[in-house]
XYZ file of C-alpha atoms in Angstrom:
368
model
C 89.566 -19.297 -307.924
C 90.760 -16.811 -304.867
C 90.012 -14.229 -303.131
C 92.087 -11.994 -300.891
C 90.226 -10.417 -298.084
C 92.667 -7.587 -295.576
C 90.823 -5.560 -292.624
C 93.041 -2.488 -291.595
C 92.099 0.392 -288.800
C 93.901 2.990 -290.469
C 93.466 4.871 -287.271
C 91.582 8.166 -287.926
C 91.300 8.385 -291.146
C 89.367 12.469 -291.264
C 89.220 15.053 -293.439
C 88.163 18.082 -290.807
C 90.322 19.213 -287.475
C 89.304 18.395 -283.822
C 89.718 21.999 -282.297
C 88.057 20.289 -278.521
C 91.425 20.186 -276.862
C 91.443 24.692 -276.645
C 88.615 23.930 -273.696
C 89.298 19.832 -272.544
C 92.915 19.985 -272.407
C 92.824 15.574 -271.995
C 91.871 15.932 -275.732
C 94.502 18.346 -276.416
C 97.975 16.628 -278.320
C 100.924 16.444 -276.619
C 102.490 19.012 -278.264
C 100.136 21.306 -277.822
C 100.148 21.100 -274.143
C 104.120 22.074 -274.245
C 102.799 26.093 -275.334
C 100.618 28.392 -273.796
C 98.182 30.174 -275.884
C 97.010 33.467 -275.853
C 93.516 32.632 -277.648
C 91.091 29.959 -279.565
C 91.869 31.418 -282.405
C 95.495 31.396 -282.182
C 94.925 27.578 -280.763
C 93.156 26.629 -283.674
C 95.950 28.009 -286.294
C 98.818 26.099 -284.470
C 96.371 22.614 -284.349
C 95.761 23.069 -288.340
C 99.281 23.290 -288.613
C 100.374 20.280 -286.562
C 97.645 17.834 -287.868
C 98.628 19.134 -291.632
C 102.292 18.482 -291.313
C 102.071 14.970 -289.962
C 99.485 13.819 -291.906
C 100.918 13.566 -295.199
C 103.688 11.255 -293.980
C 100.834 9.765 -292.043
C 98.510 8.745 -294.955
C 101.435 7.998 -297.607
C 102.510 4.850 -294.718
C 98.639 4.105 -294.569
C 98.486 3.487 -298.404
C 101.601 1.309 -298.337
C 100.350 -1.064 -296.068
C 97.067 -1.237 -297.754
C 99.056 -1.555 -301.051
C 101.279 -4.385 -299.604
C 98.336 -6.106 -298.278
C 97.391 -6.633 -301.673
C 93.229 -7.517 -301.241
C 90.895 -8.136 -303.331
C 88.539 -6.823 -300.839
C 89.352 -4.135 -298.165
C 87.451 -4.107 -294.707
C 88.321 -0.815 -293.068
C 87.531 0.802 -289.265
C 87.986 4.847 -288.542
C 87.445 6.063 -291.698
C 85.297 9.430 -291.410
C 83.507 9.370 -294.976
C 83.023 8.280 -298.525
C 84.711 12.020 -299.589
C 87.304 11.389 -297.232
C 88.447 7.594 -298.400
C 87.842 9.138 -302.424
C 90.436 11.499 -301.323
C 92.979 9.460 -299.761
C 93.019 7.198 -302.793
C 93.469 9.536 -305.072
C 95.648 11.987 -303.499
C 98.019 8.456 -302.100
C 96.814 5.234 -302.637
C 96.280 6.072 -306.429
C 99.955 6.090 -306.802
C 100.600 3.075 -305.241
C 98.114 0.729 -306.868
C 96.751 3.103 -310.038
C 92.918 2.567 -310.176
C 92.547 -0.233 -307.757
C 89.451 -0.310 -305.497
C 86.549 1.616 -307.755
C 83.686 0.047 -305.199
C 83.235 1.029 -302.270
C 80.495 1.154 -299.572
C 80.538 3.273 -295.956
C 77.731 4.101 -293.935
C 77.653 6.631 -291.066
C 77.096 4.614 -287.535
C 77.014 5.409 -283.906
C 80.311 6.704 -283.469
C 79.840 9.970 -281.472
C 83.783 10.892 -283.297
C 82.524 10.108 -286.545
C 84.435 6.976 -287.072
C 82.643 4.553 -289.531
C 83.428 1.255 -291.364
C 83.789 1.418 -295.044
C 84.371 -1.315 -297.672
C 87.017 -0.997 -300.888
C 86.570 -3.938 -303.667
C 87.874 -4.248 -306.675
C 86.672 -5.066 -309.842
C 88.071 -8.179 -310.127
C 89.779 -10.681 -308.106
C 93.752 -10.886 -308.653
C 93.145 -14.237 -310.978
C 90.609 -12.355 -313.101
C 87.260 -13.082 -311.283
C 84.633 -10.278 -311.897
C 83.702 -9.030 -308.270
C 80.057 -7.062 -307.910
C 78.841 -5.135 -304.522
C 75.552 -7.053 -304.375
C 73.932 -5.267 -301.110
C 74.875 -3.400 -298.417
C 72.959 -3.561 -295.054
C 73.645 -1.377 -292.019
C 72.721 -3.113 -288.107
C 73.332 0.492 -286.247
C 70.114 1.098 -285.546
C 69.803 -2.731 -283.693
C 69.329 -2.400 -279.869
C 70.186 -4.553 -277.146
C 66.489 -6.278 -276.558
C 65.712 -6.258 -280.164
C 68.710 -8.221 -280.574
C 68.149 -10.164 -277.607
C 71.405 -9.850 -276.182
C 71.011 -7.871 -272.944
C 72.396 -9.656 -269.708
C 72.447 -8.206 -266.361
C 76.223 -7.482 -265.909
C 75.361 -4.508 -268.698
C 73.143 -2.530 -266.072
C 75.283 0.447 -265.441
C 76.910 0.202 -268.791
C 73.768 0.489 -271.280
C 70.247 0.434 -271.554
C 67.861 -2.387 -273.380
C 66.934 0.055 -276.177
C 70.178 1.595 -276.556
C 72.001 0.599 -279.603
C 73.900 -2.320 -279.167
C 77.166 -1.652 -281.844
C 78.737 1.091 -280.699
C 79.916 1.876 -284.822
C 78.247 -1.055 -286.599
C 78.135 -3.862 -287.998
C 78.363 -3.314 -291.653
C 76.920 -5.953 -293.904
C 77.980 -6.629 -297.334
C 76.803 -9.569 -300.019
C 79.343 -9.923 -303.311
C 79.195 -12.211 -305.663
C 82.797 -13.111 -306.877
C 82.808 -15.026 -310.342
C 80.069 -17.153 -309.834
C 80.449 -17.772 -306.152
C 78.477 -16.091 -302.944
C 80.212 -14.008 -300.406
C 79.156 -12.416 -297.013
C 81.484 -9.929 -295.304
C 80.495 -8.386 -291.808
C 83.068 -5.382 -291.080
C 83.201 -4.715 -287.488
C 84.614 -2.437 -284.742
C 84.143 -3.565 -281.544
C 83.881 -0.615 -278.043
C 87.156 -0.428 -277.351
C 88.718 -1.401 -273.801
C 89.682 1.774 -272.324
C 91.330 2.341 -269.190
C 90.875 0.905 -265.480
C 87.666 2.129 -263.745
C 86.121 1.699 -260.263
C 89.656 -0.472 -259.373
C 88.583 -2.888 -262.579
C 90.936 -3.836 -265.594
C 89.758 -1.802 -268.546
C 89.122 -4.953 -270.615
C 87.343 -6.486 -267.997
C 84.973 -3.568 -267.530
C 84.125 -3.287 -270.749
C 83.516 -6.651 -272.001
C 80.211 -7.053 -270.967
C 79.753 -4.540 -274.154
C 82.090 -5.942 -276.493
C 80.135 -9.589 -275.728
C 76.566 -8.090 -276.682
C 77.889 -6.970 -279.883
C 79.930 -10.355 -280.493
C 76.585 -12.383 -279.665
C 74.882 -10.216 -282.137
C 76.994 -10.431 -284.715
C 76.430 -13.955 -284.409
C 72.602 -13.439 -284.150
C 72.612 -11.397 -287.270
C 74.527 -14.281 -288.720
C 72.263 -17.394 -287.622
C 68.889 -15.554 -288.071
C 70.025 -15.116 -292.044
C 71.527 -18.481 -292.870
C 70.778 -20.843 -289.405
C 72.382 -22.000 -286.246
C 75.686 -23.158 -287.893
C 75.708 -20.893 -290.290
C 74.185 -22.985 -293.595
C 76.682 -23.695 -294.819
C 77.497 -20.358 -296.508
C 80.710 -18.265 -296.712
C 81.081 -15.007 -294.773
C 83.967 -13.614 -293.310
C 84.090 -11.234 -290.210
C 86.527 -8.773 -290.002
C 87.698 -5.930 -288.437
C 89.002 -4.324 -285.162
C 87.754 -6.288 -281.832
C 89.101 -4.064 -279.231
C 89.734 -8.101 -277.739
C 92.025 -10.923 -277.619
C 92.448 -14.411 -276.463
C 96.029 -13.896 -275.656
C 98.664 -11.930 -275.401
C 102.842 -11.411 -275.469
C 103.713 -9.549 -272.313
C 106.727 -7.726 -273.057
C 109.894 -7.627 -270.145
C 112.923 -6.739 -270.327
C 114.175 -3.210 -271.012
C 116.346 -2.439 -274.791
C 119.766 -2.215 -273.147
C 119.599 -6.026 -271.961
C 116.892 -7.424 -274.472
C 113.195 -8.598 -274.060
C 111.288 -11.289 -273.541
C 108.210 -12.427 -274.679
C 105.998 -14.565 -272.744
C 102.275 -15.624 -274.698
C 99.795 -15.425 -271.773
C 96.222 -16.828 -272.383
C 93.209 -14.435 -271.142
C 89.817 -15.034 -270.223
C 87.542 -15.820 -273.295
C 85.660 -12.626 -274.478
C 84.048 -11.005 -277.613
C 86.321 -13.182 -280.320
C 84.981 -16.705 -278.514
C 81.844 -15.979 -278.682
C 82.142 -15.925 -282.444
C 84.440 -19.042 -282.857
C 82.806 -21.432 -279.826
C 81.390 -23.888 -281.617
C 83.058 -24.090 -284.921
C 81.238 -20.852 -286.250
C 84.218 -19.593 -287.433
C 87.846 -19.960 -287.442
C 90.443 -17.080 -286.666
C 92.845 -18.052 -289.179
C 95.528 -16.011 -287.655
C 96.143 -18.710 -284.742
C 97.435 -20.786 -287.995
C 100.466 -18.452 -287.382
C 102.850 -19.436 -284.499
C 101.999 -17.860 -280.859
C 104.423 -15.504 -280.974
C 103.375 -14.596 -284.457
C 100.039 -13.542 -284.293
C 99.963 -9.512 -282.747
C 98.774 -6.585 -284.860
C 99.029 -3.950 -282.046
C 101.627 -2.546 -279.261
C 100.035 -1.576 -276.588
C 102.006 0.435 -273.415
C 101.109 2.231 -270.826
C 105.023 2.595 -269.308
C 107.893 0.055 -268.883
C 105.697 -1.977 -265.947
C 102.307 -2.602 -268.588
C 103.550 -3.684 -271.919
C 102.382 -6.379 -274.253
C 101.769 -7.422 -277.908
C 98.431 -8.516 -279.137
C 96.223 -9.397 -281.766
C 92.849 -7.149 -282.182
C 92.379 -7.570 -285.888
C 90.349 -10.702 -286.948
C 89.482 -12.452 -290.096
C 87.231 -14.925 -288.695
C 85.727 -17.331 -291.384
C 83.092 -19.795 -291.898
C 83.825 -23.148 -292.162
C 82.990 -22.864 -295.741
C 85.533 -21.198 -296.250
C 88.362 -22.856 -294.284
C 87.444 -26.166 -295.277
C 88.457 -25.143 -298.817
C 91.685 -23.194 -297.673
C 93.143 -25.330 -295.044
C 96.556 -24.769 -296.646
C 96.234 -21.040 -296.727
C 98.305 -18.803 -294.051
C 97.364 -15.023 -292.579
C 99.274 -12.152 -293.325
C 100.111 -9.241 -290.978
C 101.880 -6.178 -292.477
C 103.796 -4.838 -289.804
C 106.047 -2.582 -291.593
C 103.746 0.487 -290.946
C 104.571 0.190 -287.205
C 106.590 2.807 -285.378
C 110.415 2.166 -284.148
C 109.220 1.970 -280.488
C 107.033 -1.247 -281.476
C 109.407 -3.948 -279.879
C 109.317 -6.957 -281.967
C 109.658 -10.725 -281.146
C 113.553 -12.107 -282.423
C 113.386 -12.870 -285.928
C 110.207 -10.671 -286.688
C 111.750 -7.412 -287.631
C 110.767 -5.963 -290.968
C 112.413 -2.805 -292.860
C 109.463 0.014 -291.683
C 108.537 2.050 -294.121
C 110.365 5.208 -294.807
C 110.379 8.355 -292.699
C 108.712 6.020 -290.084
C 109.225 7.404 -286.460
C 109.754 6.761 -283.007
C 106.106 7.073 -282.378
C 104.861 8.795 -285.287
C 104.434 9.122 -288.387
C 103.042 5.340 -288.561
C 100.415 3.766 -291.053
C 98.400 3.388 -287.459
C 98.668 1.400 -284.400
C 97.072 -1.574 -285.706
C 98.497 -3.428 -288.630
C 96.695 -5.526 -291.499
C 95.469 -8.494 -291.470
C 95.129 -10.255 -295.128
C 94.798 -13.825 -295.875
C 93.916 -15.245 -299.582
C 90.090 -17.925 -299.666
C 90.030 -20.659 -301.908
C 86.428 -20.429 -303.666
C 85.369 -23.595 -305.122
């Protein structure tokens, strides 16, 4: 018996219209900022009609990457609501994959953009086993000293009582057949830009390292310091990575690839020690990215920020097993590694429409 677990950041998935850019114009779209206009309300009319026209394109690329990834169980990052993921699947994913994913589980976190996690299983695996949503258990509310995780490099950055997971950590028990099954669905502060002459990541890992050490704290306190033994996967969006592919060259003459190791951060201090694997560095090194970042031709690089890291109950029984990454939702101006390239999905464009900047990660668990 199997069971096929994907995370995907489908990248804002909302149901209501962010109006903010008529008064902050850095949270206006680009094409907005190409007309002048002569009011809010005439702002707001235009916005509705941009947001509307790309996002059906948008949300029908979303659903075919989520129907390619094929899962048994779904972790998903940037979703707004439970209305707004019962709408998506019925108005796209529906079609795709009929009446696939009739559980699911989101909780509102600490997102001030009202990004949350959310959870889609099925009702059985795709070899027949019955899968039940045993409990769900929210962590938002978890602060830095309660979770014993503040350090002094986070003075500036956050306060002992604040909350330490800036969205959550979203807690989920199944039982699968007869077997036992803990899924933590995560979405890590993202990086940001340089501040104060400092690398983005650097800046913000401090962060990113409290809610990586609390993960694991939520982990140990519940089953012990190596983790008892038991089978829990986490997944999601880590805003991290232990590596990257730092892209030169330009299109006329090629590019190049070079895998550069960084500094350990957030996804180390979930795998030091055996904890957990992160099965996608089974995949070769040039293999293993699920997001395109760019700021210009002289800052370029693939990486991987989406994790399905796994206890060593569970790899011990799936050593065979390889990650997949469904990169077919990514936009043309994603440069990929020779021999990568995939057919993108249709109407895909330069930069948009795309399924989102990420891509999925899915990978099938042997349960025995």
């Amino acid at each position: 018996m199997s069971v096929r677990i994907a995370t995907f950041n489908a990248e804002n998935l909302l149901s209501r219209f962010d109006f903010s850019g008529f008064r902050n114009e850095l949270r206006q779209d680009r094409v907005s900022q190409l007309y002048d206009f002569a009011s809010e309300a005439q702002y707001r009319q235009a916005e509705i009609a941009r947001a509307v026209s790309l996002t059906d394109d948008t949300r029908q690329m979303t659903a075919l990457a989520i129907a390619e990834a094929d899962a048994d169980i779904l972790c998903l990052q940037e979703v707004e609501s439970l209305d707004t993921l019962h709408r998506f699947e019925y108005g796209y994913l529906f079609k795709m994959i009929g009446d696939g994913y009739r559980q699911k589980v989101l909780v509102e976190g600490n997102d001030r953009r009202g990004i949350n996690l959310a959870l889609m299983a099925r009702e059985q695996t795709l070899d027949g086993a019955p899968i039940e949503i045993l409990e769900t258990t929210s962590h938002a509310y978890l602060s830095y000293e309660e979770a014993g995780v503040y350090t002094p490099d986070l003075e500036g950055l956050a306060h002992p009582n604040e909350r330490v997971f800036k969205r959550d950590c979203l807690e989920v028990d199944l039982k699968i057949g007869n077997k036992r099954l803990t899924v933590y669905v995560v979405h890590f502060k993202s990086m940001g830009g340089p501040r104060d002459g400092i690398d983005g990541r650097d800046y913000s890992m401090p962060v990113r390292l409290a809610e990586a050490r609390a993960v694991r704290k939520i982990i140990t306190d519940r089953f012990g310091a190596g983790g008892g033994g038991k089978r829990y996967v986490i997944a999601g969006d880590f805003n991290d990575y232990s590596e990257r592919l730092v892209i030169t060259g330009d299109r006329r003459n090629g590019y190049d690839f070079t895998p550069t190791p960084a500094e350990a951060g957030a996804v180390e201090a979930l795998t030091d020690g055996g904890f957990t694997e992160n099965v996608v560095r089974r995949r070769h090194d040039l293999d293993r990215w699920t997001l395109y970042h760019t700021r210009g031709p002289q800052e370029r690089h693939l990486c991987q920020l989406d994790y399905l890291l796994a206890s060593p109950a569970l790899t011990r029984t799936s050593r065979d097993r390889l990650p997949d990454i469904i990169r077919a939702g990514q936009p043309w101006r994603t440069p990929f590694p020779p021999g990568q390239e995939v057919d993108r999905y249709p109407r895909t464009g330069w930069d948009r429409p795309k399924a989102s900047d990420h891509c999925p990660v899915a990978m099938s668990f042997d349960l025995v």
